[in-house]
Coordinates of C-alpha atoms in Angstrom, one line a residue:
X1 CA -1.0 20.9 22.3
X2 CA -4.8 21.3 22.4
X3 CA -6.4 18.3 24.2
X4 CA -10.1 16.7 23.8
X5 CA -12.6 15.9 26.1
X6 CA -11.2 12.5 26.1
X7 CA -7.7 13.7 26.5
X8 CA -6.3 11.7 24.0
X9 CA -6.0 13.1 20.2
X10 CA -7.9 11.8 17.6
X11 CA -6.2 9.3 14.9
X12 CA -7.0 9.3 11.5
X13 CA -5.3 6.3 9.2
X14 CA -6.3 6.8 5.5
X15 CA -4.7 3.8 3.5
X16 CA -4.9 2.7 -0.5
X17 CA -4.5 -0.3 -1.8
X18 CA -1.5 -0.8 -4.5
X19 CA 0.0 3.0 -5.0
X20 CA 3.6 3.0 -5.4
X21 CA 5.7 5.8 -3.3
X22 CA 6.8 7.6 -6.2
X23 CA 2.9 8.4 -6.8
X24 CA 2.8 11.9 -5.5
X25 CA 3.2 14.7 -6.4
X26 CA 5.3 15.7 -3.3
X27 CA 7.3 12.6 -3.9
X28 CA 9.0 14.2 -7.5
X29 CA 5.7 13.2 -9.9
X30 CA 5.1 15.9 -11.9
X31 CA 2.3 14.2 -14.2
X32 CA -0.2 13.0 -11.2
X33 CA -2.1 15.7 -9.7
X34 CA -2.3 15.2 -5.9
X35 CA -2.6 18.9 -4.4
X36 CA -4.7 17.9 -1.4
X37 CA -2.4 14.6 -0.1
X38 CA 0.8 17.0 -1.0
X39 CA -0.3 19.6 1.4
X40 CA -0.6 17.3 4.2
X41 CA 2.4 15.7 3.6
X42 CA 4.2 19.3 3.4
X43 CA 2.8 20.1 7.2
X44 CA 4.0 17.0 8.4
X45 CA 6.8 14.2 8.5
X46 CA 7.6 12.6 4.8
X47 CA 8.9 9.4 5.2
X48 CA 11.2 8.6 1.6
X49 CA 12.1 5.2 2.2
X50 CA 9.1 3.3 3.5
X51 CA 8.7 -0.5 2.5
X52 CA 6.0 -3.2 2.8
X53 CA 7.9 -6.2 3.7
X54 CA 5.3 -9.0 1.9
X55 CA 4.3 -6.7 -0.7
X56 CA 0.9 -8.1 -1.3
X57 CA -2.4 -7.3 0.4
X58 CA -3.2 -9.8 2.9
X59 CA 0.4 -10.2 4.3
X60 CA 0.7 -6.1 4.1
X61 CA -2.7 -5.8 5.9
X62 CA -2.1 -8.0 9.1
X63 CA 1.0 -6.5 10.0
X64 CA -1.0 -3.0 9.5
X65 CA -3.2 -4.6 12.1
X66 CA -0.7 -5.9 14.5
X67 CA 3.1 -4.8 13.9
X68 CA 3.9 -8.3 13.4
X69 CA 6.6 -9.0 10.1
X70 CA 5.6 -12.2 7.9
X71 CA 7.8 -14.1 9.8
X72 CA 6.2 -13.5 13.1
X73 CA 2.4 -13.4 11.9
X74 CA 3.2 -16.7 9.7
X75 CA 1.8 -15.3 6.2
X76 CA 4.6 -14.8 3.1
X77 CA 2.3 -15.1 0.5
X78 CA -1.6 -14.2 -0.9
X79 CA -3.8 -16.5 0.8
X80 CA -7.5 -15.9 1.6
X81 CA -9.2 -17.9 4.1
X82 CA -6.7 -18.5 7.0
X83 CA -7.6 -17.2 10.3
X84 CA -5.8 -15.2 12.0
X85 CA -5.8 -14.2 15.8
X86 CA -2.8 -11.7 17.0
X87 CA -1.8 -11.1 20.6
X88 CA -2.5 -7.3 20.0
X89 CA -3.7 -5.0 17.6
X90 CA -3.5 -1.3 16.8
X91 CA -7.7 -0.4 17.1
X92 CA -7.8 -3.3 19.7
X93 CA -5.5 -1.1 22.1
X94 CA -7.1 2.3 21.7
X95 CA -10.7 0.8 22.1
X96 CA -9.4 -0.6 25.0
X97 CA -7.7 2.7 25.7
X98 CA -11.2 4.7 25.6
X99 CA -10.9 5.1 21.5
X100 CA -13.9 4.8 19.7
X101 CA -12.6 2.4 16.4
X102 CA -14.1 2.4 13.0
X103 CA -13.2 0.8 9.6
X104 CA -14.3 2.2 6.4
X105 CA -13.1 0.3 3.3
X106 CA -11.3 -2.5 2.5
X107 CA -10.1 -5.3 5.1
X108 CA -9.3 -8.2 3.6
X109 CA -9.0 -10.4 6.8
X110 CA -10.7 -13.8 7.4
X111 CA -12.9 -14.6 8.8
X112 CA -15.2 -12.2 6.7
X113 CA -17.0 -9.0 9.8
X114 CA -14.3 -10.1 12.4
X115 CA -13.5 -7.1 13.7
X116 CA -10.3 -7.3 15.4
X117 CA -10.6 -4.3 18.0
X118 CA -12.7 -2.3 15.8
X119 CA -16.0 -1.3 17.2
X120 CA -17.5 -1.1 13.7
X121 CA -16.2 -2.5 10.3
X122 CA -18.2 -0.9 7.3
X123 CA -16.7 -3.0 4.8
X124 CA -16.4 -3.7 1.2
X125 CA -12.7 -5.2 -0.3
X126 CA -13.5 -4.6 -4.3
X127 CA -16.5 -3.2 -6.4
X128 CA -16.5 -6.5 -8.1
X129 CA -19.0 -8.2 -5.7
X130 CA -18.8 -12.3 -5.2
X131 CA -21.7 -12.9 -3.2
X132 CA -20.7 -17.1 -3.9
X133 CA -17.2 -16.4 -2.5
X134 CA -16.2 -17.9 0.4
X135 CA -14.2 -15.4 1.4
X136 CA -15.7 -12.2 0.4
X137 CA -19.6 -12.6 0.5
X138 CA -19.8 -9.4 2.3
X139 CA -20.0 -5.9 0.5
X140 CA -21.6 -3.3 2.6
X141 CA -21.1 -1.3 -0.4
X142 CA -23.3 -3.6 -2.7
X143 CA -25.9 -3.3 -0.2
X144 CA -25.5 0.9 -0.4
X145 CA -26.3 0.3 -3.8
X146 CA -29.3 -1.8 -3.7
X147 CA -31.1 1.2 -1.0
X148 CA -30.5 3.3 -3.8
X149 CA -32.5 1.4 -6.1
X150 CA -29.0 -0.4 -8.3
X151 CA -29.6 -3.7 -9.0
X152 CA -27.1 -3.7 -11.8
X153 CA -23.8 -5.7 -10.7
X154 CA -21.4 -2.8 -10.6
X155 CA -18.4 -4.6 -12.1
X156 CA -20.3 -5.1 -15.2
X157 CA -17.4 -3.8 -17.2
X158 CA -15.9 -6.9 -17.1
X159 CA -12.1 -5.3 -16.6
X160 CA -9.8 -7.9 -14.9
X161 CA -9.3 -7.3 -10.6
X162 CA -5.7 -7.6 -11.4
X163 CA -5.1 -6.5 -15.0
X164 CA -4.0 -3.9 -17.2
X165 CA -6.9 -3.5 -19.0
X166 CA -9.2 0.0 -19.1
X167 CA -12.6 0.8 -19.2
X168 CA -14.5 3.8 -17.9
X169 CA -16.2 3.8 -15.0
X170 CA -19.8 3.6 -16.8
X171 CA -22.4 4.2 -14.0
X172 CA -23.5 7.5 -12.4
X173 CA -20.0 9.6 -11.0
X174 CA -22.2 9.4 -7.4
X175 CA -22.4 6.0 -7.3
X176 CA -18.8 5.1 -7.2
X177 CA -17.2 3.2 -4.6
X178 CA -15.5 6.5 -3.5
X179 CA -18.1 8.6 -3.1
X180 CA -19.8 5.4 -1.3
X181 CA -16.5 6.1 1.7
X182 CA -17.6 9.7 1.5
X183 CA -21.2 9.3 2.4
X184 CA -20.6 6.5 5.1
X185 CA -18.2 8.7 6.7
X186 CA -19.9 11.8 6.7
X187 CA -22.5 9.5 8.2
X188 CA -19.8 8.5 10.9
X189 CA -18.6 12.0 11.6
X190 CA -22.4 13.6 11.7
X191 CA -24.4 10.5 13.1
X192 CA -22.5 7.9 14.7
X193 CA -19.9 9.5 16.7
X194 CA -19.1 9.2 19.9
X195 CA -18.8 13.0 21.3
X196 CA -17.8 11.9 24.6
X197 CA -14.0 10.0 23.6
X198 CA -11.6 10.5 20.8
X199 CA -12.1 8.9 17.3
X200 CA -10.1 6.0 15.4
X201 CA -10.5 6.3 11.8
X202 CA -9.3 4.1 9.0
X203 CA -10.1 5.0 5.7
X204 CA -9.3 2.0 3.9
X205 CA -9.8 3.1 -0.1
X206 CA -9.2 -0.1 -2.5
X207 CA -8.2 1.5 -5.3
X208 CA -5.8 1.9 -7.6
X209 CA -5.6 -1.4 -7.0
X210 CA -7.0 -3.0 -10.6
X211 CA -9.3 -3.0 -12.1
X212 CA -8.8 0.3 -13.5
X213 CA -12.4 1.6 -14.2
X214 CA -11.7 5.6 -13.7
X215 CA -14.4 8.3 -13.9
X216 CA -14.2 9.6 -17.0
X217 CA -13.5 13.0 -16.2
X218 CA -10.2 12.2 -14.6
X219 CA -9.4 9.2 -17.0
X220 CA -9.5 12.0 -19.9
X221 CA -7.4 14.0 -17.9
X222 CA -4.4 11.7 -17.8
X223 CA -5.1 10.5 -21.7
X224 CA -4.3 14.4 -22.5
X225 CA -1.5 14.7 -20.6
X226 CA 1.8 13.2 -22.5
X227 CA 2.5 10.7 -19.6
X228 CA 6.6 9.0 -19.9
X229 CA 6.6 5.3 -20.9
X230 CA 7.7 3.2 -18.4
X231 CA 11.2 2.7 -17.1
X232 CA 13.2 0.0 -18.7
X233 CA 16.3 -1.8 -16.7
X234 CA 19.2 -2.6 -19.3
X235 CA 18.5 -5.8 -17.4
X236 CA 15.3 -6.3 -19.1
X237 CA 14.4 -8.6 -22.1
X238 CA 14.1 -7.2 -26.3
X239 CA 12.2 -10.0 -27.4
X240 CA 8.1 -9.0 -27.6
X241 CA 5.7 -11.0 -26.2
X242 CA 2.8 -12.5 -27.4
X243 CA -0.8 -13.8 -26.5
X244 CA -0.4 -12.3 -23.0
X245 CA -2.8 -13.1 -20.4
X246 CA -4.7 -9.2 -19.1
X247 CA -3.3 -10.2 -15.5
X248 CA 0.3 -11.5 -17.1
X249 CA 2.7 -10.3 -14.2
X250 CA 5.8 -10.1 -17.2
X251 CA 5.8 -8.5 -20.9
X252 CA 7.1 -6.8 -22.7
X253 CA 3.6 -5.0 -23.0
X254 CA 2.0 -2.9 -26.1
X255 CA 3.1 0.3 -25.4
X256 CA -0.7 1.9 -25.6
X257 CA -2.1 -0.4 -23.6
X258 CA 0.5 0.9 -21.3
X259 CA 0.0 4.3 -21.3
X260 CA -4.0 4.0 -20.9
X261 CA -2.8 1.5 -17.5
X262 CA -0.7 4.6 -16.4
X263 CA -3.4 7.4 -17.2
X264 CA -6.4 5.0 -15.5
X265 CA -3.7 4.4 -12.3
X266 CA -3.5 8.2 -12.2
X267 CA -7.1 8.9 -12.3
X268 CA -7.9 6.4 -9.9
X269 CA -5.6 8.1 -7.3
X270 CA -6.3 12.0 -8.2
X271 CA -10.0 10.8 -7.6
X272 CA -8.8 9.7 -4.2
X273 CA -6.8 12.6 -3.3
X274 CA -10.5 14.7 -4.2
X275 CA -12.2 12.0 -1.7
X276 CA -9.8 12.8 1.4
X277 CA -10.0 16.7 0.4
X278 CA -13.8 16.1 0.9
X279 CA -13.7 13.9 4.0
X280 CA -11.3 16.0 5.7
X281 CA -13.7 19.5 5.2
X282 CA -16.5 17.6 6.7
X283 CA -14.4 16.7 9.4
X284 CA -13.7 20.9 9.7
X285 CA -16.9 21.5 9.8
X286 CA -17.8 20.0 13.2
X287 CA -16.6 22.5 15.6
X288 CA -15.1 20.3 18.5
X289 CA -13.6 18.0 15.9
X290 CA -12.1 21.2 14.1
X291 CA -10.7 22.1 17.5
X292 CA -9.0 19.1 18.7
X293 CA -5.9 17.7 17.6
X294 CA -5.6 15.0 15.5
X295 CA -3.2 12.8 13.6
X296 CA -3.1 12.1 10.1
X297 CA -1.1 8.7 9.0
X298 CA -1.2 8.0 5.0
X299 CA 0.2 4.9 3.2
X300 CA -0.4 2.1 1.0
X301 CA -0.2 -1.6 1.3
X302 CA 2.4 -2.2 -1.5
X303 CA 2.7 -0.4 -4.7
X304 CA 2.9 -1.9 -8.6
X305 CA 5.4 -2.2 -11.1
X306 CA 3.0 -0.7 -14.1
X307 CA 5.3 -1.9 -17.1
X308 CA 8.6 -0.6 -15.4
X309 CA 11.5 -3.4 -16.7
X310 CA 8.5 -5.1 -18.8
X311 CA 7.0 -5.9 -15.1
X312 CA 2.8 -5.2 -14.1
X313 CA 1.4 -6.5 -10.6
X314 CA 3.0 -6.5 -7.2
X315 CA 5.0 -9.3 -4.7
X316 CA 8.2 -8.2 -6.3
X317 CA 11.1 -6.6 -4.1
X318 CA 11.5 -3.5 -6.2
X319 CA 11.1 0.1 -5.9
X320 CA 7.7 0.1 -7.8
X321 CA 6.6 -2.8 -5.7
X322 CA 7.8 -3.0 -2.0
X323 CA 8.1 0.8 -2.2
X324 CA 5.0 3.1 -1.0
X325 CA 4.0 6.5 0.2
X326 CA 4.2 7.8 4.0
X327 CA 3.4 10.1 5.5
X328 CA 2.3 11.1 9.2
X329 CA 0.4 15.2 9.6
X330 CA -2.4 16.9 11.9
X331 CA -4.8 18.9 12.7
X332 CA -4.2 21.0 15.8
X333 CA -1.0 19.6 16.6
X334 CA 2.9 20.4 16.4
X335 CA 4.7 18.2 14.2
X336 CA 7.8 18.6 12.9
X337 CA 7.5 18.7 9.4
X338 CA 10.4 18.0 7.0
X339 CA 11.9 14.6 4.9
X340 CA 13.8 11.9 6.3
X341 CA 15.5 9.0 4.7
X342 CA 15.3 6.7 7.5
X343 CA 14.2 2.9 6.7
X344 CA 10.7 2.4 7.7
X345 CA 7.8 -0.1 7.1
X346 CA 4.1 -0.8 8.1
X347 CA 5.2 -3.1 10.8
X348 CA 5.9 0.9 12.1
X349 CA 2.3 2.1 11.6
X350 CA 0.7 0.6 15.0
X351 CA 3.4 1.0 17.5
X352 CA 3.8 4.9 15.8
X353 CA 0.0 5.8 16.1
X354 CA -0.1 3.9 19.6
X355 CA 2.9 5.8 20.9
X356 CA 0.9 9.3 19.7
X357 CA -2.0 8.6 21.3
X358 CA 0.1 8.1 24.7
X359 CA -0.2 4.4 24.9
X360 CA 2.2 1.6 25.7
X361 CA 3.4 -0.5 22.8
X362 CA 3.2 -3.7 23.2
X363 CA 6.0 -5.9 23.7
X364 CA 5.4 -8.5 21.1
X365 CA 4.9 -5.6 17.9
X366 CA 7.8 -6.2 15.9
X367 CA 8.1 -2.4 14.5
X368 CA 9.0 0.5 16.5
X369 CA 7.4 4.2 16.8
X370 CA 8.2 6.9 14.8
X371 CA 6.9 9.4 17.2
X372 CA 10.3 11.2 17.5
X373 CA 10.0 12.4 14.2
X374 CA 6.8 13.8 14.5
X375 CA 7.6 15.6 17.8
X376 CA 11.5 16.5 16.7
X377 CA 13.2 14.6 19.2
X378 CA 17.1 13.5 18.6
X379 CA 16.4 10.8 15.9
X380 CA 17.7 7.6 16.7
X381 CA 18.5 5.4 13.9
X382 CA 15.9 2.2 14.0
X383 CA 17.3 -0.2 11.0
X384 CA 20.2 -0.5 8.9
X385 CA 18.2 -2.4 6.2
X386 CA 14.8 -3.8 6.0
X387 CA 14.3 -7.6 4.9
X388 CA 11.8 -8.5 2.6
X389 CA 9.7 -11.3 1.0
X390 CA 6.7 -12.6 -1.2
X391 CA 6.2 -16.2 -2.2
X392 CA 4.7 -16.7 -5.2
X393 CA 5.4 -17.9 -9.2
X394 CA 8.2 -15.5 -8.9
X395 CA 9.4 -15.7 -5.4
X396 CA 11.7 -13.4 -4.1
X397 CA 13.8 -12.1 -1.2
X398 CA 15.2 -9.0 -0.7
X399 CA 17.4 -6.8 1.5
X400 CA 17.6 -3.0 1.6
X401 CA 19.9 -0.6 2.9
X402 CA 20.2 3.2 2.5
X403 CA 22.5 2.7 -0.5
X404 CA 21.4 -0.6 -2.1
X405 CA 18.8 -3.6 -2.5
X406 CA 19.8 -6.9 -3.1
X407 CA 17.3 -9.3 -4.4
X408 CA 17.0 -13.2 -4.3
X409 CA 15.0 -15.2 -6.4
X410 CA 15.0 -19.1 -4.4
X411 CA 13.7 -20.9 -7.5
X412 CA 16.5 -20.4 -10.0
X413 CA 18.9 -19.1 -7.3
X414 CA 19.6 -15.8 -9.6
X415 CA 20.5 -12.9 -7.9
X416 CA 20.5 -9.1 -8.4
X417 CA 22.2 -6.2 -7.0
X418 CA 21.2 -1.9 -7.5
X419 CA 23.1 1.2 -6.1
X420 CA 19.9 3.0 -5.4
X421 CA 21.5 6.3 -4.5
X422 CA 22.5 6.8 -8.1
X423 CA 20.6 4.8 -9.9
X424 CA 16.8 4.6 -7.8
X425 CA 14.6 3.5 -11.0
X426 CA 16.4 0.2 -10.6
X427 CA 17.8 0.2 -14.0
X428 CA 21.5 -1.0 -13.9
X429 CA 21.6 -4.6 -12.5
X430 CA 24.9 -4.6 -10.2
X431 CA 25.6 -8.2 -9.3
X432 CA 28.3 -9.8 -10.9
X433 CA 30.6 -6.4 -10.5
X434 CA 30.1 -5.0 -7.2
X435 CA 31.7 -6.2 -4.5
X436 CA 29.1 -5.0 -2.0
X437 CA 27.3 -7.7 -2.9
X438 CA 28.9 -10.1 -0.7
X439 CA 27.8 -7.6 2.5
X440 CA 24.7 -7.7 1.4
X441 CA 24.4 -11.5 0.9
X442 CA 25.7 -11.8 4.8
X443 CA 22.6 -9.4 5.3
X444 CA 20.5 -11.9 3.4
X445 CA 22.0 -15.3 5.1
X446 CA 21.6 -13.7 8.6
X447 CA 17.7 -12.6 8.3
X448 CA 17.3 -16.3 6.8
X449 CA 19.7 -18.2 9.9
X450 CA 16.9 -19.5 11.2
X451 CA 14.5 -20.5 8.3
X452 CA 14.3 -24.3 7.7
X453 CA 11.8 -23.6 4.2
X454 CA 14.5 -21.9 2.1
X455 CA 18.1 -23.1 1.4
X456 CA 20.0 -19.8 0.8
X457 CA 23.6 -21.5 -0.2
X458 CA 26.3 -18.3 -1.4
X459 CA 28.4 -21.1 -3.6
X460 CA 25.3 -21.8 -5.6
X461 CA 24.2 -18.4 -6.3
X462 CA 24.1 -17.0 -10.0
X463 CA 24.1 -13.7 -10.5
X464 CA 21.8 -12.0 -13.3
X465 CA 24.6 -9.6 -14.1
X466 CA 22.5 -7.3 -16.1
X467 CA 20.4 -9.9 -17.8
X468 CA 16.9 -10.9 -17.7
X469 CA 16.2 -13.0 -14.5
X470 CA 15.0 -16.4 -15.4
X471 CA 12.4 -16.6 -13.4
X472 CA 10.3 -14.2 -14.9
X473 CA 11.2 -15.2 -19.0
X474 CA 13.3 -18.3 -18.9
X475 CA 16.2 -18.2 -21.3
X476 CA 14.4 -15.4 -23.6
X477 CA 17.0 -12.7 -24.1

């Protein structure tokens, strides 16, 4: 393998904030138009079964950061404004290993330009800017705007941060929040860069994480295009609902409204896919960069549930939820491309990047490096299931193996139980025929031994059996 100056390759993580794993078009979607992101993913290692275990951002994000689970780095919920200090953390190592570490995006850690390793944070969590928040006053990307002469607030649409409401992006196509990551990394790459020692990138893009303001050009696109309706469990309720809230996590939803969510969703990541096709040829067009090796990780923090089983949002344990893209290519180097099933999760993203740039992981990272993939060395099983959790109005727990996913909901004590080999979209609810479920519900009590903040009791448990889970409609049918 080609080497740097620096000896050590360069690392490029590119995250997105809320894109479920079957949004791809590698990944079997044959509606979203991601030619760019697919060709990657073909030249490298496709992970299939990759899982954020607290599928919400913050939780999602520190163990990014440091390859700590929930349990370990103490947050199972959303919660802004709690500080947060890990023993280690990925850009903290490979700065200290020679790296040079940048952020461009979205962070979403507290306290607000803390920079945890990185040498420079360029930062901005949302387009909607709350310069009165106490947690998000800074928006690097507001400022961008103001140079250029914007003093317009440019979330004037008005579309909800966590909704499934639509309006066109209304301002100039350049002065998008996207094309703001493209001109501060060009910037990076042509200006700022450290020649002398290999570069850590993360590209942090917030979308399609809500709200769903498209350009119009790729929102029209996907309102052309005769997109499916969402996937509907048997499990799920009949009954229509009414006087919804635009942020309501459970329907049933209008249909329309809907399919305009799904089309603005797709826009929102095709536009991205165009953003990392652009970043990338800049990054070409530096000869020593274009020469050196480099690795390419691509994910998301958790995905959404976009109407499937009457469901919108995140938190929730399945598919559409806890389930994300994941891939790990390159640039001058020999990876081992193909597909594997193997049970991963982000806690894997720091000790995997670490372990390619020929560092030590350290001990107290709760995830383990995928490097053997990439280089095509005898895989060795790492998990037999991965153990999730969100805590929330809808709390759940959930367990997943190669062939199922069990799923606990603590405040009603329902259960559910899906054979995801034959039935993946979730749709036939398992629990009060299988007998698996009993394995899984030792898996469940064994991950939770230790927990003194949840009673998980087998002769209490009530299986949904195919039925709507009360906790999301009560006794509707």
């Amino acid at each position: 393998m080609l080497k740097p100056k620096s000896g050590r390759p360069h690392i490029i993580l590119i995250t997105t904030d809320q894109q479920r794993g079957d949004c791809l078009g590698i990944n079997g979607n044959n509606d979203l138009e991601t030619p760019n992101l697919d060709h990657l993913a073909s030249r490298g290692v496709n992970f299939n079964k990759a899982y954020i275990t607290c599928p919400v951002c913050i939780p999602a994000r520190r163990t990014l950061l440091s390859g700590l689970s929930p349990d370990t780095h103490g947050l199972r919920h959303y919660q802004d404004g709690v500080d947060f200090d890990p023993p280690a953390t990925l850009p903290g190592c490979l700065r200290d290993a020679g790296y040079q570490t940048e952020l461009i995006g979205k962070f979403h850690m507290h306290p607000q330009g803390k920079r945890f390793g990185f040498d420079n944070i360029t930062l901005s969590e949302t387009s909607n800017w709350r310069p009165k928040s106490p947690y998000q006053k800074r928006n690097d990307y507001v400022r961008w705007l103001q140079h250029k002469g914007v003093t317009q607030h440019p979330h004037y649409q008005g579309i909800n941060g966590n909704g499934r409401l639509v309006a066109p992006w209304g301002m100039e196509d350049s002065l998008n929040w996207n094309n703001w990551v493209i001109e501060e990394t060009t910037e990076l790459l042509t200006q700022r860069r450290d020649p002398t020692c290999p570069l850590f990138l993360h590209l942090s893009f917030f979308h399609p994480h809500p709200p769903f303001i498209p350009l119009q050009h790729y929102f029209d696109r996907y309102l052309r295009k005769d997109l499916p309706d969402a996937t509907i469990g048997e499990w799920a309720p009949l009954a229509p609902a009414q006087g919804l809230s635009a942020d309501a996590v459970a329907g049933p939803f209008d249909v329309e409204v809907m399919r305009r969510a799904k089309a603005a969703y797709y826009a929102l990541i095709n536009h991205i896919d165009d953003c990392i096709a652009h970043i990338l040829e800049q990054w070409m067009g530096i000869p020593e960069l274009a020469q050196d090796p480099a690795y390419i990780l691509f994910s998301s923090d958790h995905g959404e549930m976009l109407g499937d089983h009457h469901l919108f949002r995140k938190s929730l344990g399945y598919e559409a939820s806890a389930r994300v893209p994941f891939f790990i290519s390159g640039i001058n180097t020999e990876i081992n491309s193909g597909r594997t099933n193997e049970l991963v999760c982000w806690e894997d993203v720091a000790p995997t990047l670490l372990d390619l740039a020929g560092l030590e992981i350290p001990e107290c990272m709760d995830g383990k490096s995928l490097a053997n993939h990439v280089r095509g060395e005898t895989s060795i099983k790492t998990r037999d299931h991965i153990f999730g959790q969100c805590f929330s109005a809808h709390s759940n727990l959930w367990i997943v193996t190669d062939r199922w996913k069990y799923i606990w909901f603590p405040k009603t004590n329902e259960e559910q139980l899906f054979n995801l080999q034959i039935d993946p979209n979730e749709t036939k609810d398992l629990s009060a025929t299988a007998h698996e479920i009993s394995e899984m519900r030792i898996l469940m009590a064994e991950n939770l031994s230790t927990r003194e903040d949840v009673s998980y009791v087998v002769e209490s448990l009530t299986p949904c059996g195919n039925k709507p889970p009360k906790v999301f409609w009560g006794d509707r049918k």
